[in-house]
XYZ file of C-alpha atoms in Angstrom:
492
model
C 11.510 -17.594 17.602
C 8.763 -18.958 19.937
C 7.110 -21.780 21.455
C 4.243 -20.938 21.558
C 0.624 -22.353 23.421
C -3.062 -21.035 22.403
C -3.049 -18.966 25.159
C 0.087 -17.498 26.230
C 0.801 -16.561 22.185
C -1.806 -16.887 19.841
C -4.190 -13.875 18.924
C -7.103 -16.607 19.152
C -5.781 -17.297 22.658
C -5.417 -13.659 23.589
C -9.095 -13.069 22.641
C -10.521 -16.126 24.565
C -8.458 -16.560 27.753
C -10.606 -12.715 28.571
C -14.040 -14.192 28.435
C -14.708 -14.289 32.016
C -17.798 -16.938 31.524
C -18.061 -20.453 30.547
C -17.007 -21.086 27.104
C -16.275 -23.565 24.435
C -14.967 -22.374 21.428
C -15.607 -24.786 18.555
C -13.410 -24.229 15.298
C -15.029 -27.054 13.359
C -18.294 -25.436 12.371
C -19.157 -24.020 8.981
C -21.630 -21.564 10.469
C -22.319 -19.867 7.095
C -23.443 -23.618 5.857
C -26.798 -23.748 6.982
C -28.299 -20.147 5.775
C -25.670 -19.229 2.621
C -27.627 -21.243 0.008
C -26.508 -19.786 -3.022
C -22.511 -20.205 -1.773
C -20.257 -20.530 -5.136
C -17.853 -23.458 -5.105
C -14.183 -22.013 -4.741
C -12.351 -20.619 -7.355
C -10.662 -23.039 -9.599
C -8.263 -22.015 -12.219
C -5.196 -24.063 -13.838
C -1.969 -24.396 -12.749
C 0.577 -23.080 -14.775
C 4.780 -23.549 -14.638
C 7.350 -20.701 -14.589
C 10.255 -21.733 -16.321
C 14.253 -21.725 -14.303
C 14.581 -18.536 -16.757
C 12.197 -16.669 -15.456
C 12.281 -17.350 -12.188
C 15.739 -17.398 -12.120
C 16.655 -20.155 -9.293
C 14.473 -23.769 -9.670
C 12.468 -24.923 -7.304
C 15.004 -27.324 -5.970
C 17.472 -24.344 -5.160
C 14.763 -22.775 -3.045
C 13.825 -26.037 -1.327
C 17.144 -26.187 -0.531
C 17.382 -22.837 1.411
C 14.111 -23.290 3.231
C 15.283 -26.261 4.514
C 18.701 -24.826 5.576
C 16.818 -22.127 7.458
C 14.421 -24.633 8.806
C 17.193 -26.436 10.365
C 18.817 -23.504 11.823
C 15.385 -23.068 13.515
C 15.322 -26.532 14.944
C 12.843 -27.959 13.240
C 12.512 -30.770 10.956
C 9.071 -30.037 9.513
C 7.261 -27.050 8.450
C 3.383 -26.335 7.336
C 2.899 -23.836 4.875
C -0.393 -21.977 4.030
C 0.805 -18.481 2.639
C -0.464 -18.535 -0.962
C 2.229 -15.841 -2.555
C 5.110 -17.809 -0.812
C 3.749 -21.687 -2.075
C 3.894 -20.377 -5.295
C 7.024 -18.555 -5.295
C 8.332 -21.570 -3.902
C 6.820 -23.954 -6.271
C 7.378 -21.227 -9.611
C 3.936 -22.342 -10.014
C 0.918 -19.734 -10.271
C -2.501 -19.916 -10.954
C -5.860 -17.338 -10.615
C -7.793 -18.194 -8.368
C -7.267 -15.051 -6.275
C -8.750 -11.860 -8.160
C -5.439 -9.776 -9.079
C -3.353 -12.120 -7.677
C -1.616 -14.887 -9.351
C -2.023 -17.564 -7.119
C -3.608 -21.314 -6.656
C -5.592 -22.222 -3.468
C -2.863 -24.378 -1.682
C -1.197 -25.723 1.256
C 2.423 -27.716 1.344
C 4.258 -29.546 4.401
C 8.008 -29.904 4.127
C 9.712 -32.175 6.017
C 13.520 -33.307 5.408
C 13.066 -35.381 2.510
C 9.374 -35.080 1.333
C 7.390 -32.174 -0.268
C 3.529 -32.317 -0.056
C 1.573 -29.882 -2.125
C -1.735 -29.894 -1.589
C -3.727 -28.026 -5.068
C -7.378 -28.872 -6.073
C -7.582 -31.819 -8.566
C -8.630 -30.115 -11.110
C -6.562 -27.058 -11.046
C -3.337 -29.859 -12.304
C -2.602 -29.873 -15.498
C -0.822 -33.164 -17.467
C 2.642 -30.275 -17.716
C 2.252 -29.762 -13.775
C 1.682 -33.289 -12.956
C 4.847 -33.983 -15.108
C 6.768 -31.325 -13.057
C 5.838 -32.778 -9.805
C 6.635 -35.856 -10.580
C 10.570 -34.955 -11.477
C 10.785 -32.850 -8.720
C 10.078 -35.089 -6.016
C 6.658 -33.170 -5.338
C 3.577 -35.208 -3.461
C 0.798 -33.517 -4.791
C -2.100 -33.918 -2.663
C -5.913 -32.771 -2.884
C -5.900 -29.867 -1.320
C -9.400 -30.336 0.282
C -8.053 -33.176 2.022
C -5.413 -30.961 4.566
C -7.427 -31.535 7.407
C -7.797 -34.977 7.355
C -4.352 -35.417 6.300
C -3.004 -33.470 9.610
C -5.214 -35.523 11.531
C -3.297 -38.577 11.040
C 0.583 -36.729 10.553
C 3.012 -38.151 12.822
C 6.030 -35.283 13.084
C 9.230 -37.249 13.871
C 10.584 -33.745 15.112
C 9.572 -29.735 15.827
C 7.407 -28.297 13.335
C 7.666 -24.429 12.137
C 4.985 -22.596 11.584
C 3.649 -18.661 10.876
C 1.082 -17.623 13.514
C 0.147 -14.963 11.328
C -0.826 -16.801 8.416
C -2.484 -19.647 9.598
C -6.214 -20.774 10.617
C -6.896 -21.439 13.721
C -8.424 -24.928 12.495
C -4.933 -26.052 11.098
C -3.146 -24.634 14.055
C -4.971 -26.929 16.113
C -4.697 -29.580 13.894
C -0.545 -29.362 13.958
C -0.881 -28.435 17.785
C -2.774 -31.912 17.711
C -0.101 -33.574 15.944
C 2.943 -32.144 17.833
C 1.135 -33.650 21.090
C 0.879 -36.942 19.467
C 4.829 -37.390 18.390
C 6.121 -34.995 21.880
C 6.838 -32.403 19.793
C 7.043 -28.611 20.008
C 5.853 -26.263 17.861
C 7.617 -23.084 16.642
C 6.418 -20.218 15.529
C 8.786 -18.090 13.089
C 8.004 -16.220 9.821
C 8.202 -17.938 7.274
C 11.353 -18.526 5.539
C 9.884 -17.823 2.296
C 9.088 -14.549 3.358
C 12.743 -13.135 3.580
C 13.675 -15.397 0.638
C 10.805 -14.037 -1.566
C 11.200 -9.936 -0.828
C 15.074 -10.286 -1.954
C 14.596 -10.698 -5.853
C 17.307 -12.269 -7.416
C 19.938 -11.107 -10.669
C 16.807 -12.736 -13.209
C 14.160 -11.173 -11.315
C 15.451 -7.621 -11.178
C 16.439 -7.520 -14.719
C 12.974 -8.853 -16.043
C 11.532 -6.444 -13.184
C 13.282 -3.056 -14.561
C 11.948 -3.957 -18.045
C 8.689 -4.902 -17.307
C 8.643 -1.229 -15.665
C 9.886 0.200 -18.707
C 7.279 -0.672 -20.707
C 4.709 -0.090 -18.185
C 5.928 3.596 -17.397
C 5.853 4.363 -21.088
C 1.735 2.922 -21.804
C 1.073 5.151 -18.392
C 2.948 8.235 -20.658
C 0.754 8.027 -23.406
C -2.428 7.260 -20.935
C -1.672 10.918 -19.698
C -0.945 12.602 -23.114
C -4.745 10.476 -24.493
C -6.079 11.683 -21.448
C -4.796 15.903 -21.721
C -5.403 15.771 -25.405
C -9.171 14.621 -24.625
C -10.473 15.530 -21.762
C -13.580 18.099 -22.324
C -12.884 17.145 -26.004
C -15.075 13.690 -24.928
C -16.983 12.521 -22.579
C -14.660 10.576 -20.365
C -15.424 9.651 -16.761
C -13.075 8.268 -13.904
C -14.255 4.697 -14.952
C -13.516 5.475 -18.472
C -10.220 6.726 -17.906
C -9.328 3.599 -15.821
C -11.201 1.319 -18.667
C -8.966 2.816 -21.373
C -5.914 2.494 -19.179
C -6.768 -0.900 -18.812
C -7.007 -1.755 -21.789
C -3.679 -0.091 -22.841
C -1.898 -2.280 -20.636
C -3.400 -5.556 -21.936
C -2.005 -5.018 -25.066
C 1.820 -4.784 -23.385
C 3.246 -8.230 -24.424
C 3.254 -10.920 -21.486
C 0.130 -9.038 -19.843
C -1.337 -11.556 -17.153
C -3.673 -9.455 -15.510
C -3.869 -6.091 -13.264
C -2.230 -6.026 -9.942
C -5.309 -4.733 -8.098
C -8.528 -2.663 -9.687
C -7.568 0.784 -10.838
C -8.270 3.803 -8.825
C -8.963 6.655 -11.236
C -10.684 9.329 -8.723
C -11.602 12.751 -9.673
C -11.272 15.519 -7.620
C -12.442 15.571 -3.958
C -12.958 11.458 -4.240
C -9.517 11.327 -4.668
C -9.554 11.792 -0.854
C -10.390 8.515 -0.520
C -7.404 6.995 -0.477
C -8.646 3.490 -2.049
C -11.865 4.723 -3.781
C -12.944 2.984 -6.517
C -15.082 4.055 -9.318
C -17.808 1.743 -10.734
C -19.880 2.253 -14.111
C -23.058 3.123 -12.118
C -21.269 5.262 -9.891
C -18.336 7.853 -11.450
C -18.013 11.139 -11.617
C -17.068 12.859 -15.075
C -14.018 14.450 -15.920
C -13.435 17.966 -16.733
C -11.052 20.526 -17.717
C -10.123 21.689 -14.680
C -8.839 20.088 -11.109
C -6.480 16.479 -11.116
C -7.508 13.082 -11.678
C -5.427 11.414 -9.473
C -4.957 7.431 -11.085
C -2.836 4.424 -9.423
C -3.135 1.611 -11.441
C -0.737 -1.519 -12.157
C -0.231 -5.254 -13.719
C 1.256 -8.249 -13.429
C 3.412 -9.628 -16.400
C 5.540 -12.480 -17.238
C 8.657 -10.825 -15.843
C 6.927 -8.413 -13.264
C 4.012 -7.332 -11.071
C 3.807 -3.300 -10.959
C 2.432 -0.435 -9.171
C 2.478 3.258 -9.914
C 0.488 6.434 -9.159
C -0.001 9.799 -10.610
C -1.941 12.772 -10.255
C -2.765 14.374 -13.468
C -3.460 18.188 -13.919
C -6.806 18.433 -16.309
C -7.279 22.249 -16.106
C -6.629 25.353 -13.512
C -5.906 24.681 -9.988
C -5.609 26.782 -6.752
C -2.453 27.903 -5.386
C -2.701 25.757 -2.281
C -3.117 22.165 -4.473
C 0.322 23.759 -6.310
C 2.302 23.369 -3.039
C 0.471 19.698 -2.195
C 1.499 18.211 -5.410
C 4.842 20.198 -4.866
C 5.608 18.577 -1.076
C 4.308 15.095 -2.410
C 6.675 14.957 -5.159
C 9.467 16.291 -2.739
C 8.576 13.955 -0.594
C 8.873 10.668 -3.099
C 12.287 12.465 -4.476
C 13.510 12.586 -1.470
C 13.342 8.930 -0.233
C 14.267 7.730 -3.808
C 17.893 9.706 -3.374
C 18.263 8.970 -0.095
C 21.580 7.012 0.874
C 21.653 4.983 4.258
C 23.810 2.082 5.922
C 22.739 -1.324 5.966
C 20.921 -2.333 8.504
C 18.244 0.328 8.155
C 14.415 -0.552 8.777
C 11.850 1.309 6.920
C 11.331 3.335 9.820
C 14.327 5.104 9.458
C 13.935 5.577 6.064
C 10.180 6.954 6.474
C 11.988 10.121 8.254
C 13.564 10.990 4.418
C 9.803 11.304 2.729
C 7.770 12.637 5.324
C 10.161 15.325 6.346
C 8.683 18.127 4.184
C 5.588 17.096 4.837
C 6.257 17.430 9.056
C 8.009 20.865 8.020
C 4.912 22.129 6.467
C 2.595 20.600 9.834
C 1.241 17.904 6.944
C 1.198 14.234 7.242
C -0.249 11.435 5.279
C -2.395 9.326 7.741
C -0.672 6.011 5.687
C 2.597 4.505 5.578
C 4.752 5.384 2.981
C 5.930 2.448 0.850
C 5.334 -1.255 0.687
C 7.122 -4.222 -0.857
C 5.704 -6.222 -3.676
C 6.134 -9.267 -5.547
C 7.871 -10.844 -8.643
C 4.635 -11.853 -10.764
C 3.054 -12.062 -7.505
C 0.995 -9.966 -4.981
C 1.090 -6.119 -5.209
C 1.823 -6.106 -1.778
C 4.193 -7.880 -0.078
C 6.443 -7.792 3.412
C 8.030 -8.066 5.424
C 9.255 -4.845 4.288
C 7.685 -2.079 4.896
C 8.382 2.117 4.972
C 6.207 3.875 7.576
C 6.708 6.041 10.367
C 6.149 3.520 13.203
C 6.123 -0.408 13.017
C 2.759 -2.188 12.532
C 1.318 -3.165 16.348
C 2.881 -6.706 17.266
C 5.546 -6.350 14.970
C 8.835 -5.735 14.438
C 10.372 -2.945 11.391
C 12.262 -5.051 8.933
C 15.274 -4.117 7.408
C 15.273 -3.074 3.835
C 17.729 -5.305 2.080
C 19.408 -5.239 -1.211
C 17.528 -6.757 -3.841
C 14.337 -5.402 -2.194
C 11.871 -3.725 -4.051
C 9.742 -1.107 -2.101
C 6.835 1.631 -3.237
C 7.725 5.282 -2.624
C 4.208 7.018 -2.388
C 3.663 9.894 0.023
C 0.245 11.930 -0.525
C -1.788 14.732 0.572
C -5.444 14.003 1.150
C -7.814 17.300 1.764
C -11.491 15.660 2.507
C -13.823 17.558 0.905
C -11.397 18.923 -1.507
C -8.670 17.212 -3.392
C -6.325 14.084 -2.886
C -2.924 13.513 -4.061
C -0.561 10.312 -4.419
C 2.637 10.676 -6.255
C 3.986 7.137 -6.545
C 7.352 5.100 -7.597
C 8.538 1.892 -7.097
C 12.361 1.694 -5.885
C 14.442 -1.044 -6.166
C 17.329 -1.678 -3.320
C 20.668 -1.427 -4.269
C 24.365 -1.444 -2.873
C 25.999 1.888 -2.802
C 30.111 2.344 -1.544
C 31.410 0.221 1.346
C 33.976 1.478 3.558
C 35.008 1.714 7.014
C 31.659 2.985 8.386
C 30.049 -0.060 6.588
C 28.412 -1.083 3.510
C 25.704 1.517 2.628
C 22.791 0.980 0.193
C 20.352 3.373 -1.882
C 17.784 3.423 -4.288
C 17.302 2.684 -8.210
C 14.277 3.816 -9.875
C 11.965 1.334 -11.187
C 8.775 3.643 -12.290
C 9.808 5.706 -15.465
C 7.085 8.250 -16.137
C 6.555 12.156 -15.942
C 5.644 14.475 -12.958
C 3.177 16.659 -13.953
C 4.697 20.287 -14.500
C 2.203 21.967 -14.093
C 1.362 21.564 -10.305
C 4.895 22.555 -9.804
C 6.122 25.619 -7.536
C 9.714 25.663 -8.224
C 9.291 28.691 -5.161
C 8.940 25.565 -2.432
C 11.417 23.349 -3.604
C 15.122 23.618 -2.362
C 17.954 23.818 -4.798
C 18.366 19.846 -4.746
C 14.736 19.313 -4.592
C 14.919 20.925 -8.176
C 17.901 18.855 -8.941
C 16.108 15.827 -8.084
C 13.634 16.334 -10.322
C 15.172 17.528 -13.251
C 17.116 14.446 -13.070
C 14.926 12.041 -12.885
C 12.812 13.599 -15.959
C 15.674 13.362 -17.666
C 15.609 9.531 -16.811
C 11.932 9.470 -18.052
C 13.191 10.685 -21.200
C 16.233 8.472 -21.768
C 14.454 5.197 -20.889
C 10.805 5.775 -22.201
C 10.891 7.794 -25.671
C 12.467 5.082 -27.599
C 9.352 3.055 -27.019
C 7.161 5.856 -28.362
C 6.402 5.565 -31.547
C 3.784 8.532 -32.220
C 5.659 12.071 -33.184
C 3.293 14.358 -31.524
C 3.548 12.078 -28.136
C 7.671 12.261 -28.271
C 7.194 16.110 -28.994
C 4.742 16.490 -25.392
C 6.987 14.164 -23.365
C 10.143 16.720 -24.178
C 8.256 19.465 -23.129
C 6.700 17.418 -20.322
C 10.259 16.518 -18.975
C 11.727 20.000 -19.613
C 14.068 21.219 -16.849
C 12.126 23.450 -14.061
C 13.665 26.289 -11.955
């Protein structure tokens, strides 16, 4: 916790107190105004309401704990300007963010009021209705700056340095000045409160994977049957996969834009296809495809590299160390208390072993019909500059997606998501490991049993043995429960 002053804390203070010359630095201007003619109005989509049964605690029960922690920090009032945690907050959600299922919005919470500050017409007559029942003080949202102008704080206010403007900061620093007030800047308690998913949460979340991991299945078998049967290109592929998804009941949208990248693109660790601009697929080399969707019940994220014809020895022991490498953070067991630096060690150790690394981190958190990514959790080898590893806590959910990326040559991401559990408590303390979320197969045939250790193989005849349990009762097609056996067979 800080108190913090333009200068001595803030990055915007850091940048200007350097300038060595005469400066004022104005935060009021719209310099884009004047020459960006053309500028589209912002984006503007309804409002919609979660029920209590999805979301599985009301919005009164969170309100409740923010404003528990928010006392424990000293402060009375708190401004709010995260989109993902307003609307996890609210169990409201919206589209006006491409991918991401969220509303344009500020609130301010103070000890007995809630402002929430959404466009006019984003509301809708049900979230009107809601508001009003709640005790919620919906205000337009493009009125925040004049409403902070006049705000008089009757004690501290918290705030986020990290996910504020500048403008607003100013604006509360403004306010806090007026009612001799400090301001403290703390992540926000959403944060925390969002990244440990609750009983409802996690059970929706493991089915919504479910049924994801088994449309990815029969993505690969369409795509192994066909390829250099068809024309199919990497935007294709990702078109078709798409569309597959869609058709999953309670489909929202995708998480993010597939990647479906051929060969030596796949390289690139976010490259993205377009129609004007994709490569064709052929019978040979890996497509390597990380794709995802939100539902109502789930937001998910998974990657896999998919053998299309013969490849070369030395992409064999890539795809071999990658899935290693995901194994063996998913069995890993460690004590509570444990950042994701400590757990980065488990994947990226036969990686290191082999003089490899992956110039990325290794897993993030995401969201509960939210963003794809989400903190403060986070599984890399160092901590972010500025910032502080945080633990990975039970009821976390966190990616597990180590890679190999040859420029030039070939890239590969083998990707699950992991959910945080508790494992046996004793006297050495409570320790926690993972379950598997992401339910679909490896792909044999990149696999040299000759570089995997005994429980390396072990690890991964287990877990196809999982892929088989949970996803072939949602196949219905004979021939594609026939190629997931084989595709799930025990190795070594």
């Amino acid at each position: 916790k800080s108190h913090s002053s333009p200068k001595e804390m803030l990055p915007w203070g850091r940048m200007t107190s350097h300038v060595r010359i005469s400066r004022t630095f104005r935060y009021d201007l719209d310099l884009a105004a004047d020459i960006w003619k053309d500028r589209p109005a912002l984006p503007c989509t309804k409002v919609y309401l979660l029920s209590d049964e999805l979301c599985g605690r009301s919005f009164q029960e969170k309100l409740q704990e923010v404003r528990q922690q928010m006392k424990e920090a000293g402060a009375k009032t708190h401004f709010l300007s995260k989109l993902d945690d307003i609307m996890w907050l609210t169990n409201l959600r919206a589209d006006d963010v491409e991918c991401n299922p969220v509303a344009l919005s500020y609130c301010l919470v103070t000890e007995d009021r809630f402002y929430l500050f959404l466009q006019k017409r984003a509301l809708t007559p049900e979230v009107e209705d809601y508001a009003g029942k709640n005790g919620i003080l919906l205000e337009d949202y493009h009125s925040v700056v004049d409403f902070l102008r006049t705000f008089h704080p009757d004690s501290d206010i918290l705030y986020d340095q990290k996910n504020i403007s500048y403008t607003l900061y100013r604006l509360l620093q403004d306010a806090a000045k007026r009612a001799g007030v400090s301001l403290i800047d703390q992540m926000n308690p959403t944060t925390l409160l969002k990244a440990v998913k609750n009983e409802t949460e996690l059970k929706n979340i493991r089915e919504v994977y479910r049924r994801d991991s088994a449309v990815l299945t029969r993505f690969i078998y369409w795509l192994k049957q066909n390829v250099g049967k068809q024309e199919i290109t990497e935007y294709s592929a990702a078109t078709k996969l798409d569309h597959m998804r869609s058709e999953i009941p309670g489909f929202v949208e995708l998480s993010f834009p597939t990647i479906s990248a051929y060969g030596a693109n796949a390289a690139m660790m976010h490259y993205e296809a377009t129609k004007d601009k994709t490569a064709t697929l052929k019978p040979e080399g890996m497509l390597l495809v990380d794709s995802g969707a939100t539902y109502m019940g789930g937001t998910t994220d998974v990657t896999r590299t998919i053998v299309l014809g013969p490849i070369s020895e030395e992409i064999k022991k890539h795809y071999t160390l990658s899935v290693m490498s995901m194994l063996r953070l998913a069995n890993l067991i460690f004590l509570q208390g444990s950042n994701g630096v400590t757990l980065d060690l488990a994947a990226r150790e036969p990686m290191w072993k082999n003089h490899m690394d992956y110039k990325c981190g290794t897993g993030h958190g995401i969201g509960y019909m939210l963003n794809v990514h989400e903190g403060p959790q986070r599984i890399a080898w160092r901590s972010a500059q500025g910032s502080v590893a945080a633990e990975i806590m039970d009821g976390m959910i966190v990616s597990d997606e180590p890679g190999v990326y040859k420029e030039g040559s070939h890239g590969i991401r083998i990707e699950n998501i992991l959910e945080v559990q508790k494992d046996l408590e004793n006297s050495d303390g409570q320790f926690l490991k993972f379950g598997m979320l992401t339910y679909a197969p490896i792909d044999l045939e990149a696999i040299d049993p000759k570089y995997m250790q005994q429980e390396d193989i072990d690890h991964l005849n287990a877990y196809h043995q999982a892929v088989y349990d949970k996803v072939e009762p949602l196949i219905e097609e004979p021939e594609i429960k026939e190629w997931l056996k084989q595709a799930t067979r025990a190795v070594g």
